[in-house]
Tab-separated table of C-alpha atoms in Angstrom:
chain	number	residue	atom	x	y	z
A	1	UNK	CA	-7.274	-18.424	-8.243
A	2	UNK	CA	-4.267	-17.853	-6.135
A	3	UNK	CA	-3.673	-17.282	-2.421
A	4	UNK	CA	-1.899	-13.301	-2.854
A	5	UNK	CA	-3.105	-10.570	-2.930
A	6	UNK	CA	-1.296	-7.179	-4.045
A	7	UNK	CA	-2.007	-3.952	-2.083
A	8	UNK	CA	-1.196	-0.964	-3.356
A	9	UNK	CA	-0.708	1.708	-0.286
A	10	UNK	CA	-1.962	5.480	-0.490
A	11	UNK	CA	-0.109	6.114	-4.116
A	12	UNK	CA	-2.593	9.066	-4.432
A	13	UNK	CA	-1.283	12.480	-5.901
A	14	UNK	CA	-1.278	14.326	-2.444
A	15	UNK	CA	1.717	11.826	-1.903
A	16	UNK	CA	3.053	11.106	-5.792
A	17	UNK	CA	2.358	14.774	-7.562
A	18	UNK	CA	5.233	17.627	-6.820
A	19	UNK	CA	2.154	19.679	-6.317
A	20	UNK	CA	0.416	17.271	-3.907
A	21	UNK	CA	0.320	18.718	-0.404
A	22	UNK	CA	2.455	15.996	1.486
A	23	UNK	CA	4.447	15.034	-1.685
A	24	UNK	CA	7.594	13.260	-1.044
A	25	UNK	CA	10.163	12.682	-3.948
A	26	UNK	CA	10.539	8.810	-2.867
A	27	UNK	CA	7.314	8.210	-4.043
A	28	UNK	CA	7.856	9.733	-7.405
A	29	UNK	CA	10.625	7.086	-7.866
A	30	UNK	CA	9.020	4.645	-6.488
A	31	UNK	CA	5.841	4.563	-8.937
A	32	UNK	CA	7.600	2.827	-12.140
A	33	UNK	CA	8.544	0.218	-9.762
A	34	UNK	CA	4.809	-0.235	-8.190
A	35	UNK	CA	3.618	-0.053	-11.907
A	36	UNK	CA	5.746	-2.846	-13.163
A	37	UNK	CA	4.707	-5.068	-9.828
A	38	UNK	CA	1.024	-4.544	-10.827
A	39	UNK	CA	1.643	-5.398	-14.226
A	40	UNK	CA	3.033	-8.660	-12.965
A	41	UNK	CA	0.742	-9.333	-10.703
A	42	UNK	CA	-2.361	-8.556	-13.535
A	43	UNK	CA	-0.143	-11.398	-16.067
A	44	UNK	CA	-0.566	-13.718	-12.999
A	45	UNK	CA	-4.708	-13.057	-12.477
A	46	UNK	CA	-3.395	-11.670	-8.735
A	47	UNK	CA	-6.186	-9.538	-6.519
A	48	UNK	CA	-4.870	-5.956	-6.600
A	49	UNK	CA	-6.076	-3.716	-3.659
A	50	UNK	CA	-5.430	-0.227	-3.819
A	51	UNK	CA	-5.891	1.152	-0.886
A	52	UNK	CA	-7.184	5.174	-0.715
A	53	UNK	CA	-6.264	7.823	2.005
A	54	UNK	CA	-9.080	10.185	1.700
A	55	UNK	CA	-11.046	12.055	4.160
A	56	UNK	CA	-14.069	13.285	4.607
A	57	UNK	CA	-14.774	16.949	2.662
A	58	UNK	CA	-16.147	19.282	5.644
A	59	UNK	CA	-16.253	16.642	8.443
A	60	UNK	CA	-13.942	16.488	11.367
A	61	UNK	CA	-11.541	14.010	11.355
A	62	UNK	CA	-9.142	13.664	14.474
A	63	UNK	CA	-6.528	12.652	12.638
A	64	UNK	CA	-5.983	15.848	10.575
A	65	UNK	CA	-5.840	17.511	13.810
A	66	UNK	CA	-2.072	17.698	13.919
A	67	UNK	CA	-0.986	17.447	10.485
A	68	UNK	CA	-1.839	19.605	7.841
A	69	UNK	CA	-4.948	18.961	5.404
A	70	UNK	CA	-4.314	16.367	2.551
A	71	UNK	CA	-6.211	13.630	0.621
A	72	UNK	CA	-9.445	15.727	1.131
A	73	UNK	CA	-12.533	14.099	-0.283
A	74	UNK	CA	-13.321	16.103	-4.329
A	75	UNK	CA	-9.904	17.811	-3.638
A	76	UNK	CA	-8.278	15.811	-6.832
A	77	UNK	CA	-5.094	15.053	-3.921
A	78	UNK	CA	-6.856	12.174	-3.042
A	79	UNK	CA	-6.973	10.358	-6.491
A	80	UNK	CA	-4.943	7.125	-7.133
A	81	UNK	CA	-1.786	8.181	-9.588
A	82	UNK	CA	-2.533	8.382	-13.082
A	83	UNK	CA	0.461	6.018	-13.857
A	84	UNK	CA	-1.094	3.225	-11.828
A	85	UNK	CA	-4.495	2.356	-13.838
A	86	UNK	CA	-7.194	0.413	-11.660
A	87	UNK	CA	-9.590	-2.068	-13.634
A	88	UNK	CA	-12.750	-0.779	-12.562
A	89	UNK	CA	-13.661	-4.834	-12.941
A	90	UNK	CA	-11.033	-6.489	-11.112
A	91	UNK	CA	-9.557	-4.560	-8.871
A	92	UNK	CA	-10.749	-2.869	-5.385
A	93	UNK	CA	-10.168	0.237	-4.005
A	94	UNK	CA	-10.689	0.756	-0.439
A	95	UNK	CA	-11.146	4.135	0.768
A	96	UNK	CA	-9.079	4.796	4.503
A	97	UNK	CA	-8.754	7.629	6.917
A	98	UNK	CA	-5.900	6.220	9.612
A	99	UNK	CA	-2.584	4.758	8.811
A	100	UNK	CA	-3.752	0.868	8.623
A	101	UNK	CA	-5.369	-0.514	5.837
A	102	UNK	CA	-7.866	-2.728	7.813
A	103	UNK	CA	-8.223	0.068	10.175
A	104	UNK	CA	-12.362	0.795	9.830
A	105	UNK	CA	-12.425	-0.828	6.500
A	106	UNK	CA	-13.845	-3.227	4.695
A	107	UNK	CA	-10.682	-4.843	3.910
A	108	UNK	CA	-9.753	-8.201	5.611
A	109	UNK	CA	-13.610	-9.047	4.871
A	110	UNK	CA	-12.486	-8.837	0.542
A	111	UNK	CA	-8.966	-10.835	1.890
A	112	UNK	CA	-10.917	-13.645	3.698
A	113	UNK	CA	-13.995	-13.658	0.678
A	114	UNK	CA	-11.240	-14.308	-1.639
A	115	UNK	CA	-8.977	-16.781	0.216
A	116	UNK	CA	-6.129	-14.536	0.616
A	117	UNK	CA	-3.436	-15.779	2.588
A	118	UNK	CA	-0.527	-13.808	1.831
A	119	UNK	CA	0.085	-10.353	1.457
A	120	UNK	CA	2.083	-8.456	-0.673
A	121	UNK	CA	2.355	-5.081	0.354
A	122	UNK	CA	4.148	-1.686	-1.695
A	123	UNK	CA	3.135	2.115	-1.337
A	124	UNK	CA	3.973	4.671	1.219
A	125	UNK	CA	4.497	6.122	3.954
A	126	UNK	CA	7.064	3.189	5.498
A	127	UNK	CA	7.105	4.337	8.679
A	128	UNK	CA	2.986	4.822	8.924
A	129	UNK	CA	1.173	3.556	6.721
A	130	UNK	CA	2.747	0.589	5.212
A	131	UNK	CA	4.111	-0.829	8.713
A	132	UNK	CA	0.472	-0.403	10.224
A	133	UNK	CA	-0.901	-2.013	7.623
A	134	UNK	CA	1.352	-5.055	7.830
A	135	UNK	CA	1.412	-5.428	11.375
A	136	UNK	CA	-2.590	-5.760	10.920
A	137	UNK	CA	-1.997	-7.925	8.132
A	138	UNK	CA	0.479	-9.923	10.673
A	139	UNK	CA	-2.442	-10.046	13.716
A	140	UNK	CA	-5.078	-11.046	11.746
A	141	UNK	CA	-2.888	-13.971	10.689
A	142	UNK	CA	-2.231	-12.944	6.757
A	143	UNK	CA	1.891	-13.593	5.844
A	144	UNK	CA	2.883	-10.121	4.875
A	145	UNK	CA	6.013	-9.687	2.081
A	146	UNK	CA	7.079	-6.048	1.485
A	147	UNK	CA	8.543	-5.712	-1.947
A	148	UNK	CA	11.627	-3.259	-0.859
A	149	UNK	CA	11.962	-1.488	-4.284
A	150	UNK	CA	8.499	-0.284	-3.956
A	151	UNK	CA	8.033	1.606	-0.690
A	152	UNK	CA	9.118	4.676	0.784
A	153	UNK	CA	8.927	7.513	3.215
A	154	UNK	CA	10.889	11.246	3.250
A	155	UNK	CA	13.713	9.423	4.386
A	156	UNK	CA	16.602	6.703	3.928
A	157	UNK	CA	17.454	5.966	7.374
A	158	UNK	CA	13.934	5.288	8.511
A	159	UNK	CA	12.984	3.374	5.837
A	160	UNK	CA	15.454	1.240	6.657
A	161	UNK	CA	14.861	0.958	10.176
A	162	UNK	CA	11.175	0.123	9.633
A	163	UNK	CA	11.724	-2.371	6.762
A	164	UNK	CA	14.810	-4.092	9.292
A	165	UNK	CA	11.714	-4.522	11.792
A	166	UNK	CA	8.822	-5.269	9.781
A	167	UNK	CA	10.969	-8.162	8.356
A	168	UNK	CA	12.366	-9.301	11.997
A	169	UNK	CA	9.015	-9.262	13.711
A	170	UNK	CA	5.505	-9.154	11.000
A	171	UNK	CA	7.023	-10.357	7.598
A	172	UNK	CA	9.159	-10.536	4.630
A	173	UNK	CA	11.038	-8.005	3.091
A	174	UNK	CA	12.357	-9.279	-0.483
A	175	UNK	CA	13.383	-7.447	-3.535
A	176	UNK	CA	11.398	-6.989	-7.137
A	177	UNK	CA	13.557	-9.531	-8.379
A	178	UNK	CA	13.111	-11.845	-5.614
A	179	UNK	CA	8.946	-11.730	-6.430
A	180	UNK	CA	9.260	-11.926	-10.082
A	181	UNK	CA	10.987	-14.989	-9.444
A	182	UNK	CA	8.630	-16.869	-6.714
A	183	UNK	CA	5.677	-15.301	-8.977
A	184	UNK	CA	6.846	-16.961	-11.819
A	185	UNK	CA	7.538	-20.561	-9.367
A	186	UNK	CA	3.937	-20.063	-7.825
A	187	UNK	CA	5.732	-19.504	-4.873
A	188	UNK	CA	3.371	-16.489	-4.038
């Protein structure tokens, strides 16, 4: 078994559906992309994470406080995309209320229990949810690689600035090309 691990960040329909209460177009473009990544990374027997923004149905939750409702527990908006099938066998989905993926989760315990050293990382929101969840990745000593294709937010300009910093300071930021190749190597 390798040492990577794919994690798939908050592509629920909330975020991927025109109808989904935060939706952002990005992420509609983006999902081929994260599709053919997984597809890859499935050929190569990688651990694929998805990780689930959901909240509790009913229960206060601080961080809805100042945005508007979304990913609501039964609510259908917080259901992975359709396009991006999870094997019920392999793969894990960990549910998450804050922007971080190891933020009150169970998920650097399923990193460590399967050796995972490095961390590849596509989804959205950029400027949230994917940078908290590498910079975690980063302090709890994981090497995180952003595929660049594959994440977004509602704009250009800050995706750009947060993908110029997450690869200055936490990680990599390489192209779908670039992993293809160093998957193929065993570089990843």
């Amino acid at each position: 078994m390798n040492n990577s691990a794919l994690i798939v960040v908050d592509m629920v329909y909330d975020f991927t559906n025109p109808r989904g209460l935060v939706y952002y177009p990005q992420n509609k473009l983006i999902l081929p992309k994260i599709k053919q990544v997984i597809d890859h990374c499935r050929n190569k027997d990688m651990l694929i994470i998805f990780l689930q923004h959901c909240y509790r149905k009913g229960k206060f939750d601080k961080n809805l406080v100042d945005m508007r409702p979304n990913c609501i527990e039964g609510s259908g908006g917080e259901k992975i995309d359709p396009l991006l099938e999870v094997d019920e066998k392999k793969d894990y989905v960990i549910k998450k209320r804050r922007y971080s993926g190891f933020f009150g989760t169970d998920l650097d315990l399923v990193l460590r229990e399967n050796n995972i050293v490095n961390t590849v990382i596509v989804g959205t929101k950029t400027n949230c949810c994917i940078r908290a969840t590498v910079t975690d990745a980063y302090y709890l000593d994981y090497k995180p690689v952003v595929i660049r294709e594959c994440v977004a937010t509602n704009s250009d300009i800050v995706n750009e600035v947060h993908l110029t910093d997450i690869e200055k300071y936490f990680g990599e930021v390489i192209s779908m090309k670039e992993f293809f190749d160093r998957l193929e190597k065993g570089d990843l």
